[in-house]
CSV table of C-alpha atoms and ligand atoms in Angstrom, one decimal:
chain,number,residue,atom,x,y,z
A,123,MET,CA,-26.0,18.8,36.9
A,124,GLN,CA,-29.1,20.3,38.5
A,125,GLU,CA,-32.1,18.1,39.5
A,126,LYS,CA,-34.4,19.9,37.2
A,127,SER,CA,-32.3,19.3,34.1
A,128,LYS,CA,-31.8,15.7,35.1
A,129,ALA,CA,-35.5,15.2,35.1
A,130,THR,CA,-35.7,17.0,31.8
A,131,LEU,CA,-33.1,14.8,30.3
A,132,LYS,CA,-34.9,11.7,31.5
A,133,LYS,CA,-38.0,13.0,29.8
A,134,ILE,CA,-36.2,13.7,26.6
A,135,PHE,CA,-34.5,10.3,26.7
A,136,SER,CA,-37.9,8.6,27.1
A,137,GLN,CA,-38.9,10.2,23.8
A,138,LEU,CA,-36.1,8.4,21.9
A,139,PRO,CA,-37.2,5.4,19.9
A,140,GLN,CA,-37.0,2.0,21.6
A,141,VAL,CA,-34.7,-0.7,20.4
A,142,ASP,CA,-37.7,-2.9,19.4
A,143,LYS,CA,-39.4,-0.1,17.5
A,144,LEU,CA,-36.2,0.7,15.6
A,145,LEU,CA,-35.8,-3.0,14.6
A,146,GLN,CA,-39.2,-2.8,13.0
A,147,HIS,CA,-38.4,0.2,10.8
A,148,SER,CA,-38.3,-0.6,7.1
A,149,GLU,CA,-34.7,0.6,6.7
A,150,MET,CA,-33.6,-1.6,9.6
A,151,LEU,CA,-35.4,-4.6,8.2
A,152,GLU,CA,-33.4,-3.9,5.0
A,153,LEU,CA,-30.2,-3.9,7.0
A,154,SER,CA,-31.1,-7.1,8.8
A,155,ARG,CA,-31.2,-8.9,5.5
A,156,GLN,CA,-27.5,-8.1,5.2
A,157,TYR,CA,-26.2,-8.4,8.7
A,158,PRO,CA,-26.9,-10.6,11.7
A,159,ARG,CA,-29.6,-9.3,14.0
A,160,GLU,CA,-27.3,-9.4,17.1
A,161,LEU,CA,-24.8,-7.0,15.4
A,162,ILE,CA,-27.6,-4.7,14.5
A,163,VAL,CA,-29.1,-4.6,18.0
A,164,ASP,CA,-25.6,-4.0,19.4
A,165,GLN,CA,-25.1,-1.1,17.0
A,166,ILE,CA,-28.5,0.4,17.8
A,167,ARG,CA,-27.6,0.4,21.5
A,168,ILE,CA,-24.2,2.0,20.8
A,169,GLN,CA,-25.9,4.6,18.6
A,170,LEU,CA,-28.6,5.4,21.1
A,171,ASP,CA,-26.0,5.8,23.8
A,172,LYS,CA,-24.2,8.2,21.5
A,173,ILE,CA,-27.3,10.2,21.0
A,174,ARG,CA,-28.0,10.3,24.7
A,175,THR,CA,-24.5,11.6,25.4
A,176,GLN,CA,-24.9,14.2,22.6
A,177,ILE,CA,-28.2,15.3,24.1
A,178,SER,CA,-26.9,15.6,27.7
A,179,GLN,CA,-23.8,17.5,26.5
A,180,ALA,CA,-25.7,19.8,24.2
A,181,GLY,CA,-27.6,21.7,27.0
A,182,GLU,CA,-31.4,22.1,26.7
A,183,GLU,CA,-31.4,25.4,24.8
A,184,GLN,CA,-29.3,24.1,21.9
A,185,LEU,CA,-31.0,20.7,21.7
A,186,SER,CA,-31.9,20.2,18.0
A,187,THR,CA,-35.3,18.7,17.3
A,188,ASP,CA,-33.5,16.3,15.0
A,189,ALA,CA,-32.3,14.3,18.0
A,190,LEU,CA,-35.9,13.4,18.8
A,191,ASN,CA,-37.3,13.0,15.3
A,192,HIS,CA,-37.6,9.3,14.9
A,193,ASP,CA,-37.1,9.2,11.2
A,194,GLN,CA,-33.9,11.3,11.6
A,195,VAL,CA,-32.7,9.0,14.4
A,196,VAL,CA,-33.3,5.9,12.3
A,197,LYS,CA,-31.5,7.5,9.4
A,198,GLN,CA,-28.5,8.4,11.5
A,199,ILE,CA,-28.4,4.9,13.1
A,200,CYS,CA,-28.7,3.2,9.7
A,201,ARG,CA,-25.8,5.3,8.4
A,202,GLU,CA,-23.7,4.5,11.4
A,203,ILE,CA,-24.5,0.9,11.3
A,204,GLU,CA,-23.7,0.6,7.7
A,205,SER,CA,-20.3,2.3,8.2
A,206,ALA,CA,-19.6,0.3,11.3
A,207,LEU,CA,-20.5,-3.1,9.8
A,208,ARG,CA,-19.1,-2.6,6.3
A,209,PRO,CA,-15.9,-4.6,5.7
A,210,LYS,CA,-12.8,-2.5,6.5
A,211,VAL,CA,-10.5,-3.9,3.8
A,212,ARG,CA,-12.3,-2.6,0.7
A,213,ARG,CA,-11.6,-1.9,-2.9
A,214,VAL,CA,-11.0,1.9,-3.4
A,215,ILE,CA,-10.6,4.0,-6.5
A,216,ASN,CA,-7.1,5.4,-6.6
A,217,ALA,CA,-7.4,8.9,-8.2
A,218,THR,CA,-4.1,10.1,-6.8
A,219,GLY,CA,-2.1,9.0,-9.8
A,220,ILE,CA,0.4,7.4,-7.5
A,221,VAL,CA,0.8,3.9,-9.0
A,222,LEU,CA,2.5,2.3,-6.0
A,223,HIS,CA,0.6,3.9,-3.1
A,224,THR,CA,1.5,2.1,0.2
A,225,GLY,CA,-1.7,3.4,1.9
A,226,LEU,CA,-3.7,1.9,-1.0
A,227,GLY,CA,-2.1,-1.5,-0.9
A,228,ARG,CA,0.7,-0.9,-3.4
A,229,ALA,CA,0.7,-3.0,-6.6
A,230,PRO,CA,-2.7,-4.0,-8.1
A,231,LEU,CA,-2.4,-7.6,-9.1
A,232,SER,CA,-2.6,-9.1,-12.6
A,233,ARG,CA,-5.6,-11.3,-13.7
A,234,GLN,CA,-3.2,-14.3,-13.6
A,235,ALA,CA,-2.3,-13.6,-9.9
A,236,GLN,CA,-6.0,-13.0,-9.1
A,237,GLN,CA,-6.9,-16.4,-10.7
A,238,ALA,CA,-4.1,-18.1,-8.7
A,239,LEU,CA,-5.5,-16.7,-5.5
A,240,ILE,CA,-9.0,-18.0,-6.2
A,241,GLU,CA,-7.7,-21.4,-7.0
A,242,VAL,CA,-5.6,-21.9,-3.9
A,243,SER,CA,-8.1,-20.3,-1.6
A,244,GLU,CA,-11.0,-22.4,-2.7
A,245,GLY,CA,-9.5,-25.6,-1.4
A,246,PHE,CA,-6.3,-27.2,-0.3
A,247,SER,CA,-3.0,-26.5,-1.9
A,248,SER,CA,0.5,-27.8,-2.5
A,249,VAL,CA,2.2,-25.1,-0.4
A,250,GLU,CA,4.5,-27.5,1.5
A,251,ILE,CA,4.3,-30.9,-0.1
A,252,GLU,CA,6.5,-32.3,-2.9
A,253,LEU,CA,3.9,-33.7,-5.2
A,254,ASP,CA,6.4,-36.0,-6.8
A,255,SER,CA,7.6,-37.8,-3.7
A,256,GLY,CA,4.8,-37.0,-1.4
A,257,LYS,CA,7.3,-35.7,1.2
A,258,ARG,CA,7.1,-32.5,3.2
A,259,GLY,CA,8.3,-29.7,0.9
A,260,ASP,CA,10.1,-26.4,1.3
A,261,ARG,CA,7.8,-23.5,0.5
A,262,HIS,CA,10.6,-21.3,-0.7
A,263,LYS,CA,11.0,-23.8,-3.5
A,264,LEU,CA,7.6,-22.9,-5.0
A,265,VAL,CA,9.1,-19.8,-6.6
A,266,GLU,CA,12.9,-20.4,-6.2
A,267,ASP,CA,13.4,-21.8,-9.7
A,268,LEU,CA,11.6,-18.8,-11.2
A,269,LEU,CA,13.6,-16.4,-9.2
A,270,ILE,CA,16.8,-18.1,-10.1
A,271,LYS,CA,15.9,-17.9,-13.8
A,272,LEU,CA,14.8,-14.3,-13.6
A,273,THR,CA,17.7,-12.9,-11.5
A,274,GLY,CA,20.6,-15.2,-12.3
A,275,ALA,CA,21.1,-15.9,-8.6
A,276,GLU,CA,22.0,-19.3,-7.2
A,277,ALA,CA,19.2,-19.5,-4.7
A,278,ALA,CA,16.2,-17.6,-3.3
A,279,ALA,CA,13.9,-17.3,-0.3
A,280,VAL,CA,10.7,-15.4,0.3
A,281,VAL,CA,9.4,-13.7,3.5
A,282,ASN,CA,6.7,-11.3,4.6
A,283,ASN,CA,8.1,-8.1,3.1
A,284,ASN,CA,11.4,-6.5,2.3
A,285,ALA,CA,11.7,-5.2,5.9
A,286,ALA,CA,11.5,-8.8,7.0
A,287,ALA,CA,14.0,-9.8,4.3
A,288,THR,CA,16.6,-7.3,5.5
A,289,LEU,CA,16.0,-8.1,9.1
A,290,LEU,CA,16.4,-11.8,8.5
A,291,THR,CA,19.5,-11.4,6.3
A,292,LEU,CA,21.2,-9.1,8.8
A,293,ASN,CA,20.3,-11.4,11.6
A,294,THR,CA,21.7,-14.4,9.7
A,295,MET,CA,24.9,-12.9,8.4
A,296,ALA,CA,25.8,-10.3,10.9
A,297,PHE,CA,24.4,-11.2,14.3
A,298,GLU,CA,26.7,-9.7,17.0
A,299,LYS,CA,29.0,-8.7,14.2
A,300,GLY,CA,29.6,-5.4,12.5
A,301,ALA,CA,27.5,-4.4,9.4
A,302,ILE,CA,29.3,-1.5,7.6
A,303,VAL,CA,27.0,1.0,5.9
A,304,SER,CA,27.5,4.5,4.5
A,305,ARG,CA,26.0,7.5,6.4
A,306,GLY,CA,24.5,8.5,3.0
A,307,GLU,CA,22.4,5.3,2.9
A,308,LEU,CA,20.7,5.3,6.3
A,309,VAL,CA,17.3,5.5,4.8
A,310,THR,CA,13.8,5.8,6.3
A,311,ILE,CA,11.0,4.4,4.2
A,312,GLY,CA,7.5,5.4,5.1
A,313,GLY,CA,8.2,6.3,8.7
A,314,SER,CA,8.5,2.8,10.1
A,315,TYR,CA,11.4,1.3,8.1
A,316,ARG,CA,14.6,2.9,9.4
A,317,ILE,CA,17.9,1.2,8.6
A,318,PRO,CA,19.5,1.9,12.0
A,319,ASP,CA,16.5,0.5,13.8
A,320,VAL,CA,16.2,-2.6,11.6
A,321,MET,CA,19.9,-3.2,12.2
A,322,LYS,CA,19.6,-2.9,15.9
A,323,LYS,CA,16.7,-5.3,16.0
A,324,SER,CA,18.6,-7.8,13.8
A,325,GLY,CA,21.4,-8.0,16.4
A,326,ALA,CA,23.9,-6.6,13.9
A,327,ARG,CA,26.2,-3.7,15.1
A,328,MET,CA,25.8,-0.8,12.7
A,329,ILE,CA,29.2,0.6,11.7
A,330,GLU,CA,28.6,3.9,10.0
A,331,VAL,CA,31.2,5.2,7.6
A,332,GLY,CA,31.6,8.4,5.5
A,333,THR,CA,29.4,11.4,5.6
A,334,THR,CA,26.0,12.2,4.3
A,335,ASN,CA,27.2,13.1,0.8
A,336,GLN,CA,30.6,11.6,0.6
A,337,THR,CA,31.7,8.0,1.4
A,338,GLY,CA,34.9,6.6,-0.1
A,339,LEU,CA,35.7,2.9,-0.5
A,340,TRP,CA,38.7,3.4,1.8
A,341,GLU,CA,36.4,4.3,4.7
A,342,TYR,CA,34.7,0.9,4.4
A,343,GLU,CA,38.2,-0.7,4.3
A,344,GLU,CA,39.4,1.1,7.4
A,345,ALA,CA,36.3,-0.1,9.3
A,346,ILE,CA,36.8,-3.8,8.4
A,347,THR,CA,37.9,-5.9,11.3
A,348,ASP,CA,37.8,-9.6,12.3
A,349,ALA,CA,34.3,-8.8,13.8
A,350,THR,CA,32.8,-7.6,10.5
A,351,GLY,CA,29.8,-9.6,9.4
A,352,LEU,CA,29.0,-7.8,6.1
A,353,LEU,CA,29.1,-4.7,4.0
A,354,LEU,CA,25.7,-3.3,3.4
A,355,LYS,CA,24.7,-1.2,0.4
A,356,VAL,CA,21.2,0.4,0.5
A,357,HIS,CA,19.4,1.8,-2.5
A,358,THR,CA,18.3,5.3,-1.6
A,359,SER,CA,14.8,4.7,-3.1
A,360,ASN,CA,13.0,7.8,-1.9
A,361,TYR,CA,15.6,10.6,-2.0
A,362,LYS,CA,18.5,11.8,-4.0
A,363,ILE,CA,21.6,13.6,-2.8
A,364,ILE,CA,22.9,15.9,-5.5
A,365,GLY,CA,25.9,18.2,-5.7
A,366,PHE,CA,29.2,17.3,-4.1
A,367,VAL,CA,28.5,13.6,-3.9
A,368,ALA,CA,30.6,10.4,-3.9
A,369,GLU,CA,29.7,6.9,-3.0
A,370,ALA,CA,31.4,3.5,-3.3
A,371,SER,CA,29.9,1.5,-6.2
A,372,LEU,CA,28.6,-2.0,-5.7
A,373,GLU,CA,31.5,-3.2,-7.9
A,374,ASP,CA,34.0,-1.6,-5.6
A,375,LEU,CA,32.3,-3.0,-2.5
A,376,VAL,CA,32.2,-6.5,-4.0
A,377,ALA,CA,36.0,-6.3,-4.8
A,378,LEU,CA,36.7,-5.1,-1.2
A,379,GLY,CA,34.5,-7.8,0.3
A,380,ARG,CA,36.4,-10.5,-1.7
A,381,LYS,CA,39.7,-9.1,-0.6
A,382,HIS,CA,38.8,-9.3,3.0
A,383,ASN,CA,36.5,-12.3,2.8
A,384,VAL,CA,33.4,-10.3,3.9
A,385,PRO,CA,30.1,-10.8,2.1
A,386,VAL,CA,28.1,-7.9,0.5
A,387,MET,CA,24.4,-7.3,0.9
A,388,HIS,CA,22.5,-5.1,-1.4
A,389,ASP,CA,19.0,-3.8,-0.2
A,390,LEU,CA,17.4,-2.7,-3.5
A,391,GLY,CA,14.0,-1.7,-2.0
A,392,SER,CA,11.9,-2.0,-5.1
A,393,GLY,CA,14.3,-3.6,-7.6
A,394,MET,CA,13.1,-4.6,-11.0
A,395,LEU,CA,13.7,-7.6,-13.1
A,396,PHE,CA,14.8,-5.7,-16.2
A,397,ASP,CA,15.8,-2.2,-17.2
A,398,LEU,CA,12.8,0.1,-17.4
A,399,SER,CA,14.7,2.8,-19.1
A,400,ARG,CA,14.5,0.7,-22.3
A,401,PHE,CA,10.8,1.5,-22.3
A,402,GLY,CA,11.0,5.2,-21.7
A,403,LEU,CA,10.7,5.0,-17.9
A,404,PRO,CA,13.2,6.2,-15.3
A,405,LYS,CA,15.8,3.6,-14.4
A,406,GLU,CA,15.4,1.5,-11.3
A,407,PRO,CA,18.1,-0.9,-10.2
A,408,VAL,CA,17.9,-4.3,-11.8
A,409,VAL,CA,18.2,-7.3,-9.5
A,410,SER,CA,20.2,-9.4,-12.0
A,411,GLU,CA,22.8,-6.6,-12.3
A,412,SER,CA,23.5,-6.6,-8.6
A,413,ILE,CA,23.8,-10.4,-8.8
A,414,ARG,CA,26.1,-10.2,-11.9
A,415,ILE,CA,28.3,-7.6,-10.2
A,416,GLY,CA,28.7,-10.1,-7.3
A,417,ALA,CA,26.5,-9.1,-4.4
A,418,ASP,CA,26.2,-12.1,-2.1
A,419,VAL,CA,22.7,-11.3,-1.1
A,420,VAL,CA,20.1,-9.0,-2.7
A,421,THR,CA,16.8,-8.1,-1.1
A,422,PHE,CA,13.7,-6.5,-2.7
A,423,SER,CA,9.9,-6.1,-2.4
A,424,GLY,CA,7.3,-8.2,-4.0
A,425,ASP,CA,4.7,-5.4,-4.2
A,426,LYS,CA,6.7,-2.5,-5.6
A,427,LEU,CA,7.7,-2.4,-9.3
A,428,LEU,CA,7.6,-6.2,-9.4
A,429,GLY,CA,3.8,-5.8,-9.2
A,430,GLY,CA,3.1,-8.8,-7.0
A,431,PRO,CA,1.7,-9.4,-3.5
A,432,GLN,CA,3.4,-8.0,-0.3
A,433,ALA,CA,6.6,-10.1,0.0
A,434,GLY,CA,10.3,-9.7,0.6
A,435,ILE,CA,12.5,-11.6,-1.8
A,436,ILE,CA,16.0,-12.6,-1.0
A,437,VAL,CA,18.3,-13.9,-3.8
A,438,GLY,CA,22.0,-14.6,-3.8
A,439,LYS,CA,24.6,-17.2,-3.1
A,440,LYS,CA,23.3,-20.6,-2.1
A,441,LYS,CA,25.6,-20.7,1.0
A,442,TYR,CA,23.9,-17.7,2.5
A,443,ILE,CA,20.4,-18.4,1.3
A,444,ASP,CA,20.6,-21.9,3.0
A,445,GLN,CA,21.6,-20.3,6.3
A,446,ILE,CA,18.8,-17.7,5.9
A,447,LYS,CA,16.2,-20.5,5.3
A,448,LYS,CA,17.4,-22.4,8.4
A,449,ASN,CA,17.3,-19.3,10.7
A,450,GLN,CA,14.5,-19.7,13.3
A,451,LEU,CA,13.3,-16.2,12.5
A,452,ALA,CA,12.5,-17.3,9.0
A,453,ARG,CA,9.5,-19.2,10.3
A,454,ALA,CA,8.2,-16.1,12.1
A,455,LEU,CA,8.6,-14.1,8.9
A,456,ARG,CA,7.3,-16.6,6.4
A,457,CYS,CA,4.5,-16.0,3.9
A,458,GLY,CA,1.3,-17.9,3.5
A,459,LYS,CA,-0.1,-19.8,0.5
A,460,LEU,CA,-1.9,-16.8,-0.9
A,461,THR,CA,1.3,-14.9,-1.2
A,462,PHE,CA,3.1,-17.7,-2.9
A,463,ALA,CA,0.2,-18.3,-5.3
A,464,ALA,CA,0.1,-14.6,-6.3
A,465,LEU,CA,3.9,-14.3,-6.4
A,466,GLU,CA,4.4,-17.3,-8.6
A,467,ALA,CA,1.8,-16.1,-11.1
A,468,THR,CA,3.4,-12.6,-11.1
A,469,LEU,CA,6.9,-14.0,-11.7
A,470,ARG,CA,5.6,-16.2,-14.5
A,471,LEU,CA,4.5,-13.1,-16.4
A,472,PHE,CA,8.1,-12.0,-16.6
A,473,LEU,CA,9.0,-15.1,-18.6
A,474,ASP,CA,7.2,-13.7,-21.6
A,475,LYS,CA,8.2,-10.1,-22.1
A,476,GLU,CA,6.0,-9.8,-25.2
A,477,LYS,CA,2.9,-10.4,-23.2
A,478,LEU,CA,4.1,-8.9,-19.9
A,479,PHE,CA,3.1,-5.3,-20.8
A,480,GLY,CA,-0.4,-6.3,-21.6
A,481,HIS,CA,-1.0,-8.1,-18.3
A,482,HIS,CA,1.1,-6.3,-15.6
A,483,PRO,CA,-1.1,-3.5,-14.1
A,484,VAL,CA,1.9,-1.5,-12.5
A,485,LEU,CA,3.7,-1.4,-15.9
A,486,LYS,CA,0.5,-0.6,-17.7
A,487,PHE,CA,-0.3,2.3,-15.4
A,488,MET,CA,3.2,3.6,-15.7
A,489,LEU,CA,3.2,3.4,-19.4
A,490,ARG,CA,-0.2,4.9,-20.1
A,491,ASP,CA,-0.2,7.0,-23.1
A,492,GLU,CA,-0.4,10.8,-22.5
A,493,ALA,CA,-2.8,11.4,-25.4
A,494,GLU,CA,-5.2,8.8,-24.0
A,495,LEU,CA,-5.0,10.4,-20.5
A,496,HIS,CA,-5.7,13.7,-22.1
A,497,ARG,CA,-8.7,12.4,-23.9
A,498,GLN,CA,-10.1,10.8,-20.7
A,499,ALA,CA,-9.5,14.0,-18.7
A,500,ILE,CA,-11.5,16.0,-21.3
A,501,ASP,CA,-14.3,13.4,-21.1
A,502,LEU,CA,-14.4,13.4,-17.3
A,503,GLN,CA,-14.3,17.2,-17.2
A,504,SER,CA,-17.2,17.6,-19.5
A,505,LYS,CA,-19.3,15.0,-17.7
A,506,LEU,CA,-18.6,16.5,-14.3
A,507,SER,CA,-19.2,20.0,-15.5
A,508,SER,CA,-22.6,19.2,-16.8
A,509,ILE,CA,-23.5,17.6,-13.5
A,510,ILE,CA,-22.4,20.3,-11.1
A,511,GLY,CA,-23.3,23.3,-13.4
A,512,ASP,CA,-22.9,26.5,-11.4
A,513,ARG,CA,-22.5,24.7,-8.1
A,514,GLY,CA,-18.7,24.5,-8.6
A,515,GLU,CA,-16.0,24.5,-11.1
A,516,VAL,CA,-14.2,21.9,-13.2
A,517,ALA,CA,-11.2,22.2,-15.4
A,518,PHE,CA,-8.4,19.9,-16.7
A,519,GLU,CA,-4.7,20.5,-17.0
A,520,LYS,CA,-1.4,18.8,-17.5
A,521,GLY,CA,0.3,17.5,-14.3
A,522,LEU,CA,2.7,15.0,-12.9
A,523,SER,CA,2.1,11.7,-11.2
A,524,GLU,CA,4.5,10.0,-8.8
A,525,VAL,CA,5.3,6.4,-9.1
A,526,GLY,CA,5.3,6.2,-5.3
A,527,GLY,CA,5.9,3.4,-2.8
A,528,GLY,CA,9.6,4.1,-2.4
A,529,SER,CA,10.2,3.3,-6.1
A,530,LEU,CA,11.5,5.9,-8.5
A,531,ALA,CA,10.4,8.4,-5.8
A,532,THR,CA,12.4,11.2,-7.2
A,533,GLU,CA,10.9,10.8,-10.7
A,534,SER,CA,7.5,11.7,-12.0
A,535,LEU,CA,5.5,10.9,-15.0
A,536,PRO,CA,3.6,13.4,-17.2
A,537,THR,CA,-0.2,13.1,-16.7
A,538,TRP,CA,-3.6,14.9,-17.1
A,539,LEU,CA,-5.6,16.0,-14.1
A,540,VAL,CA,-9.2,17.0,-13.7
A,541,LEU,CA,-9.4,19.7,-11.0
A,542,PHE,CA,-12.7,20.4,-9.4
A,543,MET,CA,-14.4,22.2,-6.5
A,544,LEU,CA,-17.9,22.6,-5.1
A,545,SER,CA,-18.6,26.1,-3.8
A,546,GLN,CA,-20.4,24.7,-0.7
A,547,CYS,CA,-17.4,22.6,0.3
A,548,THR,CA,-13.9,23.0,1.6
A,549,PRO,CA,-11.2,21.0,-0.3
A,550,GLU,CA,-10.7,18.8,2.8
A,551,GLY,CA,-14.5,18.3,3.3
A,552,LEU,CA,-14.9,17.3,-0.3
A,553,ALA,CA,-11.9,14.9,-0.2
A,554,ARG,CA,-13.5,13.3,2.9
A,555,LYS,CA,-16.9,13.0,1.2
A,556,LEU,CA,-15.2,11.3,-1.7
A,557,ARG,CA,-13.4,8.9,0.6
A,558,LEU,CA,-16.8,8.0,2.2
A,559,SER,CA,-18.4,7.3,-1.2
A,560,GLU,CA,-19.2,3.8,-2.4
A,561,PRO,CA,-16.6,2.7,-3.5
A,562,PRO,CA,-14.3,5.1,-1.7
A,563,ILE,CA,-12.4,7.5,-3.9
A,564,VAL,CA,-9.0,8.8,-2.8
A,565,ALA,CA,-7.8,11.9,-4.5
A,566,ARG,CA,-5.1,14.6,-4.0
A,567,ILE,CA,-5.7,18.2,-3.1
A,568,LEU,CA,-3.9,20.6,-5.4
A,569,ASN,CA,-4.1,24.4,-5.1
A,570,ASN,CA,-7.2,24.1,-2.9
A,571,LYS,CA,-9.0,21.9,-5.5
A,572,ILE,CA,-9.6,18.2,-5.8
A,573,ALA,CA,-7.3,16.7,-8.4
A,574,PHE,CA,-8.3,13.5,-10.2
A,575,ASP,CA,-5.2,12.1,-11.8
A,576,MET,CA,-6.3,10.1,-14.8
A,577,ARG,CA,-3.2,7.8,-14.7
A,578,THR,CA,-4.6,5.4,-12.0
A,579,ILE,CA,-8.3,5.7,-12.8
A,580,ARG,CA,-9.5,2.8,-14.8
A,581,GLU,CA,-12.1,3.3,-17.6
A,582,ASP,CA,-14.7,1.3,-15.7
A,583,GLU,CA,-14.2,3.5,-12.6
A,584,VAL,CA,-15.2,6.8,-14.2
A,585,ASP,CA,-18.9,6.2,-13.7
A,586,PHE,CA,-18.4,5.7,-10.0
A,587,ILE,CA,-16.6,9.1,-9.8
A,588,ILE,CA,-19.4,10.8,-11.7
A,589,HIS,CA,-22.1,9.2,-9.5
A,590,ALA,CA,-20.2,10.1,-6.3
A,591,VAL,CA,-19.7,13.7,-7.4
A,592,SER,CA,-23.3,14.1,-8.3
A,593,LYS,CA,-24.4,12.7,-4.9
A,594,ILE,CA,-22.1,15.1,-3.1
A,595,ALA,CA,-23.2,18.1,-5.2
A,596,ASN,CA,-26.8,17.3,-4.1
A,597,GLU,CA,-26.1,16.5,-0.4
A,598,GLY,CA,-23.4,19.0,0.3
A,599,CYS,CA,-20.3,18.3,2.4
A,600,SER,CA,-21.6,19.0,5.9
A,601,THR,CA,-22.5,15.5,7.0
B,984,PLP,C1,10.6,-0.1,0.3
B,984,PLP,C2,11.9,-0.4,0.9
B,984,PLP,C3,12.1,-1.2,2.0
B,984,PLP,C4,10.9,-1.8,2.7
B,984,PLP,O1,10.3,-2.8,1.9
B,984,PLP,P1,8.8,-3.3,2.4
B,984,PLP,O2,8.5,-4.4,1.3
B,984,PLP,O3,7.9,-2.2,2.4
B,984,PLP,O4,9.0,-3.9,3.7
B,984,PLP,C5,13.4,-1.5,2.4
B,984,PLP,N1,14.4,-0.9,1.8
B,984,PLP,C6,14.3,-0.1,0.8
B,984,PLP,C7,15.5,0.5,0.2
B,984,PLP,C8,13.0,0.2,0.3
B,984,PLP,O5,12.9,1.0,-0.8
């Protein structure tokens, strides 16, 4: 850089507001009521540095006067501070219609689970003490009886998530042994859960049999040797192979396992505690069916259709569950008290099927009445349209929502969408502004329009959407 422009830069920088001055600004004073002064001073320095870099990179001729307008600078710094200091784990409005959205924290919890979380987090809790004897307890026991009752299994254990449940089960039952699995079931879930990789990490040797679309029972049988640890069946949660297809049923695998004295593990992914098809929903495998058929160990997630906190549930024969609990890895994969509190409350809901549907948010979202969704879409459309007037367009139409989260992924549910666009925004720009609203709103883009899927929008969230849209319509999408 030339001497002259260095001198110019210095002069420009000297016109930027001082840290002390900024701290006195009324908007900063407002912020300092919410956040510690030290954090604010740090942020002011960071933001001033950013502005200096912007100025030096901009070149004199394109320097905008905004950079030196103190009010503008304060505004920008306040905005940046607010977004930097705001909590990162926040409630968002899910307008995607995807009920089990992994990016949005999967299952929303029931009131009962929320209450349990408050109770155990306020003080101390009985997570690992037997209240009767006063002795050190086993945390799996907190929910084991409930799981036994609800699945018909002999025993149960709970770990961090279903990935942990499969890792731990494979490590316990097939370490340095063969785990036989069909090539049609080598699933990838959400990019980071890949059966071959989980098997490798568990220390089991993956023995693939069959082809992508056809695997016969005889192929498992041919692969069985003295070094076989288990037969693995994986529910293909997020894809379907159709056409010329054959697979060995769980019944057949269980019979084969018994014949050769090899245990059978069933990774159900989501799993459900009863048959959803009785209620007009697509069928998802039922845990108690796998147990009844004779699977030795069944694994499933706590936060998919079960509707609880993130957890991996392992149910099955006591002999194996005992080994699983004793495995050193179990300690590394264990859940905390918050998980157990929310899981116990969620499982309890299933004891009373009559009340379940009124309390279980995942089921409630999945079973929402189409006519009601239609009515809400009309209502939102008319409110948005009166706000944005001729600055954009709003319409409603019939659509489909996914269940998501690796559950019923090939199925969709009929829904109603409100589609809208602002003429001054791109669809991506508008989606971004919605995500940056307070609270953040996450929506899909469909045919170059924002789609609000009414399925996952609660009645009390509609006003936030209206407020956010009206703010964006006034401010535009450029910032
Ligand atoms: C979702 C899923 C998993 C992973 O479960 P997480 O609880 O997300 O760890 C594993 N296997 C199958 C078949 C799944 O559908």
